CSV table of C-alpha atoms in Angstrom, one decimal:
chain,number,residue,atom,x,y,z
A,65,MET,CA,-63.0,40.8,6.0
A,66,ARG,CA,-61.7,40.2,9.5
A,67,ALA,CA,-60.3,43.0,11.6
A,68,VAL,CA,-58.5,41.9,14.8
A,69,PRO,CA,-56.6,44.1,17.3
A,70,TYR,CA,-52.8,43.4,17.2
A,71,GLY,CA,-51.4,44.5,20.5
A,72,ASP,CA,-52.6,47.9,21.7
A,73,ARG,CA,-51.4,49.9,18.8
A,74,ALA,CA,-52.5,48.1,15.6
A,75,VAL,CA,-55.3,46.3,13.8
A,76,LEU,CA,-54.7,43.4,11.5
A,77,LEU,CA,-57.0,43.2,8.5
A,78,GLU,CA,-57.3,39.8,6.9
A,79,VAL,CA,-58.2,40.2,3.2
A,80,ALA,CA,-59.3,37.7,0.6
A,81,GLY,CA,-57.1,38.7,-2.3
A,82,ALA,CA,-54.3,41.0,-3.5
A,83,GLU,CA,-56.8,43.3,-5.3
A,84,ALA,CA,-59.0,43.8,-2.3
A,85,LEU,CA,-55.8,44.5,-0.2
A,86,ALA,CA,-54.6,47.1,-2.7
A,87,GLY,CA,-58.1,48.7,-2.6
A,88,LEU,CA,-58.2,48.8,1.2
A,89,ARG,CA,-54.7,50.3,1.4
A,90,ALA,CA,-55.7,52.9,-1.1
A,91,ALA,CA,-58.8,53.8,0.9
A,92,LEU,CA,-56.7,54.1,4.1
A,93,LEU,CA,-54.1,56.2,2.4
A,94,ALA,CA,-56.7,58.5,1.1
A,95,THR,CA,-58.7,58.7,4.4
A,96,PRO,CA,-56.4,57.6,7.2
A,97,LEU,CA,-57.8,56.7,10.6
A,98,ALA,CA,-57.0,59.3,13.3
A,99,GLY,CA,-53.5,58.6,14.6
A,100,GLN,CA,-52.7,56.2,11.7
A,101,VAL,CA,-48.9,55.9,11.7
A,102,ASP,CA,-48.2,53.3,9.0
A,103,LEU,CA,-49.7,50.6,6.8
A,104,VAL,CA,-48.0,47.3,6.3
A,105,PRO,CA,-49.4,45.4,3.3
A,106,ALA,CA,-48.4,41.7,3.2
A,107,ALA,CA,-49.6,38.5,1.4
A,108,ARG,CA,-53.1,38.3,2.9
A,109,THR,CA,-53.2,41.0,5.5
A,110,LEU,CA,-52.9,44.7,5.9
A,111,LEU,CA,-51.6,45.9,9.3
A,112,VAL,CA,-52.9,49.3,10.3
A,113,VAL,CA,-50.4,50.8,12.8
A,114,LEU,CA,-51.8,53.6,15.1
A,115,ASP,CA,-50.2,55.9,17.7
A,116,ARG,CA,-53.1,55.1,20.2
A,117,PRO,CA,-55.1,52.0,21.2
A,118,PRO,CA,-57.6,50.9,18.6
A,119,THR,CA,-61.2,51.3,19.7
A,120,ASP,CA,-64.4,49.3,18.8
A,121,LEU,CA,-65.3,52.2,16.6
A,122,ASP,CA,-62.1,51.7,14.6
A,123,LEU,CA,-62.7,48.0,14.2
A,124,ALA,CA,-66.3,48.7,13.0
A,125,ALA,CA,-65.0,51.4,10.6
A,126,LEU,CA,-62.4,49.0,9.2
A,127,ARG,CA,-64.8,46.2,8.8
A,128,ARG,CA,-67.0,48.2,6.6
A,129,LEU,CA,-64.2,50.0,4.8
A,130,VAL,CA,-64.9,50.3,1.1
A,131,PRO,CA,-61.9,49.5,-1.2
A,132,ALA,CA,-60.8,52.5,-3.3
A,133,ALA,CA,-59.2,52.4,-6.7
A,134,PRO,CA,-55.5,52.6,-6.2
A,135,ALA,CA,-54.4,56.2,-6.8
A,136,ALA,CA,-53.3,56.8,-10.3
A,137,GLY,CA,-50.2,58.7,-9.2
A,138,GLY,CA,-49.7,56.5,-6.2
A,139,ALA,CA,-48.0,53.5,-7.9
A,140,ALA,CA,-45.2,54.4,-10.1
A,141,ALA,CA,-45.5,53.8,-13.9
A,142,ALA,CA,-44.6,50.3,-15.1
A,143,VAL,CA,-40.9,49.4,-14.5
A,144,GLU,CA,-38.9,47.5,-17.0
A,145,LEU,CA,-36.0,45.6,-15.6
A,146,ALA,CA,-33.1,44.6,-17.9
A,147,VAL,CA,-32.0,41.2,-16.8
A,148,VAL,CA,-29.1,39.0,-17.7
A,149,PHE,CA,-30.5,35.5,-17.4
A,150,ASP,CA,-27.4,33.6,-16.3
A,151,GLY,CA,-28.4,32.8,-12.7
A,152,PRO,CA,-26.8,29.8,-10.9
A,153,ASP,CA,-30.2,28.2,-10.4
A,154,LEU,CA,-31.6,28.7,-13.9
A,155,ASP,CA,-30.8,25.1,-15.0
A,156,GLU,CA,-32.3,23.7,-11.9
A,157,VAL,CA,-35.5,25.8,-12.4
A,158,ALA,CA,-35.6,24.5,-16.0
A,159,GLU,CA,-35.2,20.9,-14.8
A,160,ARG,CA,-37.8,21.3,-12.0
A,161,THR,CA,-40.3,22.8,-14.4
A,162,GLY,CA,-39.6,20.3,-17.2
A,163,ARG,CA,-38.6,22.8,-19.9
A,164,SER,CA,-35.6,24.4,-21.4
A,165,ALA,CA,-33.8,27.3,-19.8
A,166,ASP,CA,-34.8,29.4,-22.9
A,167,ALA,CA,-38.5,28.5,-22.2
A,168,VAL,CA,-38.1,29.6,-18.6
A,169,VAL,CA,-36.7,32.9,-19.7
A,170,ALA,CA,-39.5,33.3,-22.2
A,171,GLY,CA,-42.0,32.6,-19.5
A,172,LEU,CA,-40.4,35.2,-17.2
A,173,THR,CA,-40.1,37.9,-19.8
A,174,GLY,CA,-43.7,37.3,-21.0
A,175,ALA,CA,-45.2,37.6,-17.5
A,176,ARG,CA,-47.0,40.8,-16.4
A,177,LEU,CA,-45.7,41.1,-12.9
A,178,THR,CA,-47.0,43.3,-10.1
A,179,VAL,CA,-45.5,44.3,-6.8
A,180,ALA,CA,-47.9,42.8,-4.2
A,181,PHE,CA,-46.0,43.9,-1.1
A,182,GLY,CA,-42.5,44.6,0.3
A,183,GLY,CA,-40.9,43.6,3.6
A,184,PHE,CA,-37.8,41.4,3.3
A,185,ALA,CA,-35.4,44.3,3.0
A,186,PRO,CA,-35.8,48.0,2.0
A,187,GLY,CA,-36.7,48.1,-1.7
A,188,PHE,CA,-37.5,44.4,-2.0
A,189,GLY,CA,-40.8,43.8,-3.8
A,190,TYR,CA,-42.7,40.5,-3.8
A,191,LEU,CA,-43.7,40.2,-7.5
A,192,THR,CA,-46.9,38.3,-8.4
A,193,GLY,CA,-48.1,37.3,-11.8
A,194,LEU,CA,-45.7,34.4,-12.5
A,195,PRO,CA,-47.2,31.7,-14.7
A,196,PRO,CA,-48.1,28.8,-12.3
A,197,GLU,CA,-45.8,26.4,-14.2
A,198,LEU,CA,-42.8,28.6,-13.0
A,199,HIS,CA,-43.6,28.3,-9.3
A,200,VAL,CA,-40.6,26.6,-7.7
A,201,PRO,CA,-39.8,26.0,-4.0
A,202,ARG,CA,-37.0,28.0,-2.4
A,203,ARG,CA,-33.7,26.3,-2.1
A,204,ALA,CA,-33.4,23.7,0.6
A,205,THR,CA,-30.2,25.4,1.9
A,206,PRO,CA,-30.2,29.2,1.6
A,207,ARG,CA,-27.1,30.9,0.3
A,208,THR,CA,-25.2,32.9,2.9
A,209,ARG,CA,-24.6,35.7,0.3
A,210,VAL,CA,-26.8,36.7,-2.6
A,211,PRO,CA,-25.4,39.6,-4.6
A,212,ALA,CA,-27.4,42.9,-5.1
A,213,GLY,CA,-29.4,42.8,-8.3
A,214,ALA,CA,-29.9,39.0,-8.2
A,215,VAL,CA,-33.3,38.0,-9.7
A,216,GLY,CA,-34.9,35.1,-7.8
A,217,LEU,CA,-38.0,32.9,-7.7
A,218,ALA,CA,-39.7,31.4,-4.7
A,219,GLY,CA,-43.2,29.9,-4.7
A,220,PRO,CA,-45.6,32.2,-6.5
A,221,TYR,CA,-43.2,35.1,-6.3
A,222,ALA,CA,-40.3,36.6,-8.2
A,223,GLY,CA,-38.1,39.2,-6.6
A,224,VAL,CA,-34.9,41.2,-6.9
A,225,TYR,CA,-32.4,41.5,-4.0
A,226,PRO,CA,-31.9,45.2,-3.4
A,227,ARG,CA,-28.5,44.6,-1.8
A,228,ALA,CA,-26.2,41.7,-0.9
A,229,SER,CA,-27.8,39.6,1.8
A,230,PRO,CA,-28.4,35.9,2.7
A,231,GLY,CA,-31.2,34.4,0.7
A,232,GLY,CA,-32.9,31.2,-0.3
A,233,TRP,CA,-34.6,32.1,-3.6
A,234,GLN,CA,-33.7,30.3,-6.8
A,235,LEU,CA,-31.5,32.7,-8.7
A,236,VAL,CA,-32.2,33.0,-12.4
A,237,GLY,CA,-30.5,36.2,-13.4
A,238,ARG,CA,-29.3,39.6,-12.4
A,239,THR,CA,-30.1,43.3,-13.1
A,240,ALA,CA,-28.0,46.4,-12.8
A,241,ALA,CA,-31.1,48.4,-11.8
A,242,VAL,CA,-30.8,50.3,-8.4
A,243,LEU,CA,-33.7,49.0,-6.4
A,244,PHE,CA,-33.3,51.2,-3.4
A,245,ASP,CA,-31.5,54.6,-2.9
A,246,VAL,CA,-32.3,56.7,0.1
A,247,ASP,CA,-31.2,59.9,-1.9
A,248,ARG,CA,-33.8,59.2,-4.6
A,249,ASP,CA,-37.5,60.2,-4.4
A,250,PRO,CA,-39.2,57.8,-4.2
A,251,PRO,CA,-36.4,55.7,-2.6
A,252,ALA,CA,-37.7,52.4,-3.8
A,253,LEU,CA,-37.9,51.6,-7.5
A,254,LEU,CA,-40.7,49.0,-6.7
A,255,SER,CA,-43.5,49.7,-4.4
A,256,PRO,CA,-46.9,47.9,-3.9
A,257,GLY,CA,-48.9,48.2,-7.1
A,258,THR,CA,-46.0,48.8,-9.5
A,259,ALA,CA,-46.2,46.8,-12.7
A,260,VAL,CA,-43.0,45.2,-13.6
A,261,ARG,CA,-41.7,43.5,-16.8
A,262,LEU,CA,-38.4,41.6,-17.1
A,263,ARG,CA,-36.5,42.1,-20.4
A,264,ALA,CA,-33.7,39.8,-21.3
A,265,VAL,CA,-30.4,41.5,-22.2
A,266,GLY,CA,-26.8,40.3,-22.8
B,121,MET,CA,-19.9,69.2,18.2
B,122,LEU,CA,-19.5,66.1,20.4
B,123,THR,CA,-16.6,63.9,19.9
B,124,VAL,CA,-16.9,60.2,20.8
B,125,LEU,CA,-13.8,59.1,22.8
B,126,THR,CA,-15.1,55.6,23.5
B,127,PRO,CA,-18.5,54.3,22.5
B,128,GLY,CA,-18.7,51.5,25.1
B,129,PRO,CA,-20.0,48.1,24.1
B,130,PHE,CA,-22.5,49.5,21.6
B,131,CYS,CA,-23.8,53.0,21.0
B,132,THR,CA,-26.0,54.4,18.3
B,133,VAL,CA,-27.9,57.6,17.4
B,134,GLN,CA,-31.6,57.2,17.9
B,135,ASP,CA,-34.8,59.2,17.6
B,136,ALA,CA,-38.5,58.4,17.1
B,137,GLY,CA,-37.7,56.3,14.1
B,138,ARG,CA,-38.7,56.1,10.4
B,139,THR,CA,-42.5,56.0,10.1
B,140,GLY,CA,-44.5,55.5,7.0
B,141,TRP,CA,-42.1,53.4,4.9
B,142,ALA,CA,-43.2,49.9,5.9
B,143,SER,CA,-44.7,49.3,2.4
B,144,ILE,CA,-41.2,49.5,0.9
B,145,GLY,CA,-39.7,47.3,3.6
B,146,VAL,CA,-38.1,50.0,5.8
B,147,PRO,CA,-38.4,49.1,9.5
B,148,ARG,CA,-39.4,51.8,12.0
B,149,SER,CA,-36.3,51.5,14.3
B,150,GLY,CA,-35.8,54.4,16.8
B,151,ALA,CA,-34.9,54.3,20.5
B,152,ALA,CA,-35.4,50.9,22.0
B,153,ASP,CA,-36.7,52.5,25.3
B,154,ARG,CA,-38.8,55.3,23.9
B,155,ALA,CA,-39.8,56.6,27.3
B,156,ALA,CA,-36.2,57.0,28.4
B,157,ALA,CA,-35.2,58.7,25.2
B,158,GLY,CA,-38.2,61.0,25.6
B,159,LEU,CA,-37.3,61.9,29.2
B,160,ALA,CA,-33.7,62.7,28.3
B,161,ASN,CA,-35.0,65.1,25.6
B,162,ARG,CA,-37.5,66.7,27.9
B,163,LEU,CA,-34.8,67.3,30.5
B,164,VAL,CA,-33.0,69.6,28.1
B,165,ASP,CA,-36.2,70.8,26.5
B,166,ASN,CA,-35.5,69.3,23.2
B,167,ARG,CA,-38.3,68.6,20.7
B,168,PRO,CA,-39.5,65.0,21.1
B,169,ALA,CA,-38.1,64.1,17.7
B,170,ALA,CA,-34.6,65.2,18.6
B,171,ALA,CA,-31.9,62.5,18.2
B,172,VAL,CA,-30.1,61.2,21.3
B,173,LEU,CA,-27.3,58.7,21.9
B,174,GLU,CA,-28.4,55.2,23.0
B,175,ALA,CA,-25.6,53.7,25.1
B,176,THR,CA,-25.7,49.9,25.6
B,177,ALA,CA,-24.3,48.8,29.0
B,178,GLY,CA,-22.6,52.2,29.5
B,179,GLY,CA,-19.0,52.8,28.7
B,180,LEU,CA,-19.6,55.9,26.7
B,181,ARG,CA,-17.2,58.9,26.8
B,182,VAL,CA,-17.8,62.1,24.8
B,183,ARG,CA,-16.0,65.4,24.7
B,184,ALA,CA,-18.0,68.6,24.2
B,185,GLY,CA,-16.6,71.0,21.5
B,186,ARG,CA,-18.5,73.9,23.0
B,187,THR,CA,-20.5,74.4,26.2
B,188,VAL,CA,-23.7,72.4,26.0
B,189,LEU,CA,-26.5,71.3,28.2
B,190,VAL,CA,-27.0,67.5,28.4
B,191,ALA,CA,-29.0,65.0,30.4
B,192,VAL,CA,-28.8,61.2,30.8
B,193,ALA,CA,-31.9,59.1,31.3
B,194,GLY,CA,-32.7,55.4,31.0
B,195,VAL,CA,-31.1,52.9,33.3
B,196,PRO,CA,-29.2,54.7,36.1
B,197,ALA,CA,-25.5,54.6,35.5
B,198,PRO,CA,-22.7,56.6,37.1
B,199,VAL,CA,-22.2,59.9,35.2
B,200,THR,CA,-19.0,61.9,35.5
B,201,VAL,CA,-17.9,65.3,34.0
B,202,ASP,CA,-14.1,65.4,33.8
B,203,GLY,CA,-14.0,62.6,36.3
B,204,ARG,CA,-16.2,64.2,38.9
B,205,PRO,CA,-19.6,62.7,39.7
B,206,ALA,CA,-22.5,64.4,38.0
B,207,PRO,CA,-26.2,64.0,38.4
B,208,PHE,CA,-28.3,61.4,36.6
B,209,ALA,CA,-31.6,62.4,34.9
B,210,ALA,CA,-30.9,66.1,35.5
B,211,PRO,CA,-29.9,68.8,33.1
B,212,THR,CA,-26.1,69.2,33.4
B,213,THR,CA,-23.8,71.8,31.8
B,214,LEU,CA,-20.8,70.3,30.0
B,215,PRO,CA,-18.2,73.1,29.7
B,216,ALA,CA,-16.4,73.4,26.3
B,217,GLY,CA,-13.6,70.8,26.2
B,218,SER,CA,-14.9,68.7,29.1
B,219,VAL,CA,-15.5,65.0,29.0
B,220,LEU,CA,-18.8,63.3,30.0
B,221,GLY,CA,-18.3,59.7,31.1
B,222,LEU,CA,-21.0,57.1,31.5
B,223,GLY,CA,-20.2,54.1,33.7
B,224,THR,CA,-21.6,50.6,33.6
B,225,PRO,CA,-25.2,50.4,34.9
B,226,PRO,CA,-25.6,48.0,37.8
B,227,ALA,CA,-28.9,46.8,36.3
B,228,GLY,CA,-30.6,47.3,33.0
B,229,LEU,CA,-29.1,47.9,29.6
B,230,ARG,CA,-29.7,51.2,27.8
B,231,SER,CA,-29.1,54.8,28.8
B,232,TYR,CA,-29.8,57.8,26.7
B,233,LEU,CA,-27.7,61.0,26.4
B,234,ALA,CA,-29.6,64.0,25.1
B,235,VAL,CA,-27.8,67.2,24.1
B,236,ARG,CA,-29.8,70.4,24.0
B,237,GLY,CA,-30.5,71.0,20.3
B,238,GLY,CA,-30.3,67.3,19.4
B,239,ILE,CA,-27.7,65.2,17.6
B,240,ASP,CA,-27.6,66.6,14.1
B,241,VAL,CA,-26.3,63.8,11.9
B,242,PRO,CA,-28.0,63.8,8.4
B,243,PRO,CA,-31.4,62.3,8.5
B,244,VAL,CA,-32.1,59.3,6.3
B,245,LEU,CA,-35.8,58.9,5.2
B,246,GLY,CA,-36.7,61.4,7.8
B,247,SER,CA,-34.9,59.8,10.8
B,248,ARG,CA,-31.4,59.9,12.3
B,249,SER,CA,-31.8,56.4,13.8
B,250,THR,CA,-29.4,53.7,13.2
B,251,ASP,CA,-31.4,50.7,12.0
B,252,THR,CA,-29.3,47.6,12.9
B,253,LEU,CA,-31.5,45.3,10.8
B,254,SER,CA,-31.5,47.1,7.4
B,255,GLY,CA,-28.3,49.2,7.9
B,256,LEU,CA,-30.1,52.6,7.3
B,257,GLY,CA,-28.9,55.6,9.3
B,258,PRO,CA,-25.5,56.4,10.7
B,259,ALA,CA,-23.1,53.6,11.5
B,260,PRO,CA,-22.9,52.5,15.2
B,261,LEU,CA,-20.6,55.0,16.9
B,262,ALA,CA,-16.8,54.4,16.9
B,263,ALA,CA,-14.1,56.2,18.8
B,264,GLY,CA,-13.4,59.5,17.0
B,265,ALA,CA,-16.9,60.0,15.6
B,266,ARG,CA,-17.8,63.7,15.5
B,267,LEU,CA,-21.4,64.5,16.0
B,268,PRO,CA,-22.9,67.9,15.1
B,269,ILE,CA,-25.4,69.5,17.5
B,270,GLY,CA,-28.6,70.8,16.1
B,271,THR,CA,-31.2,73.4,17.0
B,272,GLU,CA,-34.2,71.1,17.8
B,273,ALA,CA,-34.8,72.7,21.2
B,274,GLY,CA,-37.5,74.8,22.8
B,275,ALA,CA,-37.2,77.3,25.7
B,276,GLU,CA,-34.5,76.9,28.4
B,277,PRO,CA,-35.5,74.0,30.6
B,278,PHE,CA,-36.5,74.6,34.2
B,279,VAL,CA,-36.6,71.1,35.5
B,280,ASP,CA,-33.9,70.2,38.1
B,281,VAL,CA,-34.1,66.4,38.2
B,282,ALA,CA,-36.5,63.6,37.2
B,283,PRO,CA,-36.8,60.7,39.6
B,284,VAL,CA,-35.8,57.5,37.8
B,285,GLY,CA,-36.2,54.0,39.3
B,286,VAL,CA,-33.8,51.2,38.7
B,287,PRO,CA,-35.4,48.7,36.3
B,288,SER,CA,-36.3,45.3,37.7
B,289,ASP,CA,-34.1,42.5,36.5
B,290,ARG,CA,-37.1,40.2,36.9
B,291,PRO,CA,-40.0,42.2,35.3
B,292,VAL,CA,-43.4,40.9,34.5
B,293,LEU,CA,-44.5,42.1,31.1
B,294,ARG,CA,-48.2,42.4,30.3
B,295,VAL,CA,-49.3,40.6,27.1
B,296,LEU,CA,-52.4,40.6,24.9
B,297,SER,CA,-53.4,37.5,22.9
B,298,GLY,CA,-51.6,37.6,19.6
B,299,PRO,CA,-53.2,37.3,16.2
B,300,ARG,CA,-52.0,33.8,15.5
B,301,ARG,CA,-52.4,32.2,18.9
B,302,ASN,CA,-54.5,29.5,17.2
B,303,TRP,CA,-51.4,28.4,15.2
B,304,LEU,CA,-49.8,27.2,18.4
B,305,ALA,CA,-50.7,24.3,20.7
B,306,GLU,CA,-53.6,24.9,23.1
B,307,ASP,CA,-51.3,25.2,26.1
B,308,ALA,CA,-48.8,27.5,24.5
B,309,TRP,CA,-50.4,30.6,25.9
B,310,ALA,CA,-50.6,29.1,29.4
B,311,ALA,CA,-47.0,28.0,29.1
B,312,LEU,CA,-45.9,31.5,28.1
B,313,LEU,CA,-47.6,32.9,31.2
B,314,ARG,CA,-46.5,30.2,33.5
B,315,ALA,CA,-42.8,29.9,32.7
B,316,GLU,CA,-39.8,32.0,33.6
B,317,TRP,CA,-37.9,33.1,30.5
B,318,GLN,CA,-34.3,33.8,30.4
B,319,VAL,CA,-32.9,36.4,27.9
B,320,ARG,CA,-30.4,34.7,25.6
B,321,PRO,CA,-27.0,36.3,24.8
B,322,ASP,CA,-27.9,36.6,21.1
B,323,SER,CA,-30.6,39.2,21.9
B,324,ASP,CA,-30.2,42.7,20.4
B,325,ARG,CA,-32.1,45.7,19.2
B,326,ILE,CA,-34.1,43.5,16.8
B,327,GLY,CA,-35.5,41.3,19.5
B,328,LEU,CA,-35.1,39.4,22.8
B,329,ARG,CA,-34.5,35.7,22.2
B,330,LEU,CA,-36.0,33.8,25.1
B,331,ALA,CA,-35.0,30.5,26.6
B,332,GLY,CA,-37.6,28.4,28.4
B,333,PRO,CA,-40.0,25.6,27.7
B,334,ARG,CA,-40.5,24.7,24.0
B,335,LEU,CA,-43.7,26.2,22.6
B,336,ASP,CA,-45.2,23.8,20.1
B,337,ARG,CA,-47.2,24.4,17.0
B,338,ALA,CA,-50.8,23.3,16.6
B,339,ARG,CA,-50.6,23.3,12.8
B,340,GLU,CA,-48.0,22.7,10.2
B,341,GLY,CA,-47.6,24.7,7.0
B,342,GLU,CA,-46.3,28.1,6.3
B,343,LEU,CA,-48.0,31.2,7.6
B,344,PRO,CA,-48.0,33.9,4.8
B,345,SER,CA,-45.7,36.7,6.0
B,346,GLU,CA,-47.6,39.5,7.8
B,347,GLY,CA,-46.8,42.8,9.5
B,348,LEU,CA,-45.1,42.9,12.8
B,349,VAL,CA,-45.2,45.4,15.7
B,350,PRO,CA,-42.7,46.0,18.5
B,351,GLY,CA,-43.7,43.7,21.4
B,352,ALA,CA,-44.8,40.9,19.1
B,353,VAL,CA,-43.9,37.5,20.6
B,354,GLN,CA,-43.2,35.3,17.6
B,355,VAL,CA,-42.6,31.5,17.8
B,356,PRO,CA,-40.3,30.1,15.1
B,357,PRO,CA,-40.2,26.3,14.4
B,358,ASP,CA,-37.6,25.7,17.1
B,359,GLY,CA,-40.3,26.7,19.7
B,360,ALA,CA,-38.1,29.4,21.3
B,361,PRO,CA,-40.0,32.7,21.3
B,362,VAL,CA,-38.6,36.0,20.1
B,363,LEU,CA,-39.9,39.3,21.6
B,364,PHE,CA,-39.4,41.9,18.9
B,365,LEU,CA,-38.0,45.3,19.8
B,366,ALA,CA,-37.3,48.6,17.9
B,367,ASP,CA,-35.4,47.1,14.9
B,368,HIS,CA,-37.9,44.3,14.2
B,369,PRO,CA,-38.4,43.3,10.6
B,370,VAL,CA,-41.4,44.9,8.8
B,371,THR,CA,-43.0,41.5,8.3
B,372,GLY,CA,-42.5,38.0,9.7
B,373,GLY,CA,-43.6,34.5,8.6
B,374,TYR,CA,-43.9,32.8,12.0
B,375,PRO,CA,-47.0,32.8,14.2
B,376,VAL,CA,-47.3,35.6,16.8
B,377,LEU,CA,-48.6,34.1,20.1
B,378,ALA,CA,-48.8,37.3,22.2
B,379,VAL,CA,-48.1,41.0,22.0
B,380,VAL,CA,-46.5,43.0,24.9
B,381,VAL,CA,-48.5,46.1,25.7
B,382,SER,CA,-46.8,49.3,24.6
B,383,ALA,CA,-46.4,50.6,28.1
B,384,ASP,CA,-44.2,47.7,29.0
B,385,LEU,CA,-41.9,47.9,26.0
B,386,PRO,CA,-39.4,50.2,27.8
B,387,ALA,CA,-39.0,47.5,30.5
B,388,ALA,CA,-38.5,44.9,27.8
B,389,ALA,CA,-35.9,47.1,26.1
B,390,GLN,CA,-33.9,47.2,29.4
B,391,LEU,CA,-33.5,43.5,29.8
B,392,ARG,CA,-30.0,42.1,29.4
B,393,PRO,CA,-28.7,38.7,28.6
B,394,GLY,CA,-29.2,36.4,31.6
B,395,ASP,CA,-32.1,38.4,33.0
B,396,VAL,CA,-35.3,36.5,33.7
B,397,VAL,CA,-38.7,37.8,32.5
B,398,ARG,CA,-42.2,36.6,33.1
B,399,PHE,CA,-45.5,37.5,31.3
B,400,ARG,CA,-49.0,38.0,32.6
B,401,ALA,CA,-52.2,38.5,30.7
B,402,ALA,CA,-53.1,42.2,30.4
């Protein structure tokens, strides 16, 4: 693992895979560095944000950090999202992947998805675990408005838009689930490590 | 209670921001010029986490519902109480019913009004900051907004005045090499340090968009998104760098060439469209 200073208040850890990343995050949640303010998990990196300059000792400690098992209570129990698969891009996804729309839906509902990381908007989770044959590129031209609850695909990821926003993912369906609510504890339905299943309804 | 009579061009409630929520996509936000917001709070002996008003390019007028102690810090701008000049960066008593006015700063962008006790709008995820990127926190202030005053204060302050300089409109910001410098052409770092960069009009609390020579990529392909920090200088495909400020997104997918040192972030937050900024290696 590489650990490089990122400005004078953070260290960027470059990690081989999602599992190692989750383990390192769990280790730093359980035993934070002195002055650790936040952890930002992403696709292949974990950013450790401090309230002070990182030292050589921090870098050394991070480089020999032992991944921990993600805390049992840390990630929420598996979430099942009820999805109406009537998205405007479902037919295009079917065409691109050379199968029927029903087969696309079967592939999506059969997948064991996991939230790898967040970041695009509060409550958005990048879901990994899609079958490789359902990896599709994002739309060439993003939509200026994607409604809240839209379920989309982009590259290796699936995701649900927590609120209306511009977006370039291929939209295959929609859910009525509330992805983010500041008055709820926890506020996000999906957080890194959460297992997710899509269930076809309607 | 403070009542906003006019918010000026743009005014928000800000504190130290929402920390600890990055993993679910919540930006940190908070005062763009943390040092100035902190000074305003200290002048009225507020707790450091107390919320203040961040006025952009002055123009703010508020009426005090009861007698309160206030202080304005950040970029120097003319302060008046009921039309009479009042000191800048000094604890000032606003009698009940009086109106504090903040004029347009001759240089710089953001001034901070602290009220003893703090602005007591309901916190959202532990912070009262308006996050302009994700829409969390109170809406930007509009005329007629009524702001409760809290109790986040310590002992009575005994400071008279804090000396505050006028920010340079041609600052030199110190930068450290960024984590993805190798994604950019070999001379991109030198070009960043050599050129004069003009702050574009579409700059905001999210970031400063800079106009100057085009910074080219050394490699094609997409960088997997990774965490961002305030001060990160990211280079999108158009080659025009963006210097991120308080409301930066949690992650970004373009290479970060350089990172402004945290001590120089206040100066970055005070740049306004048209200002010229330079960088030097820290």
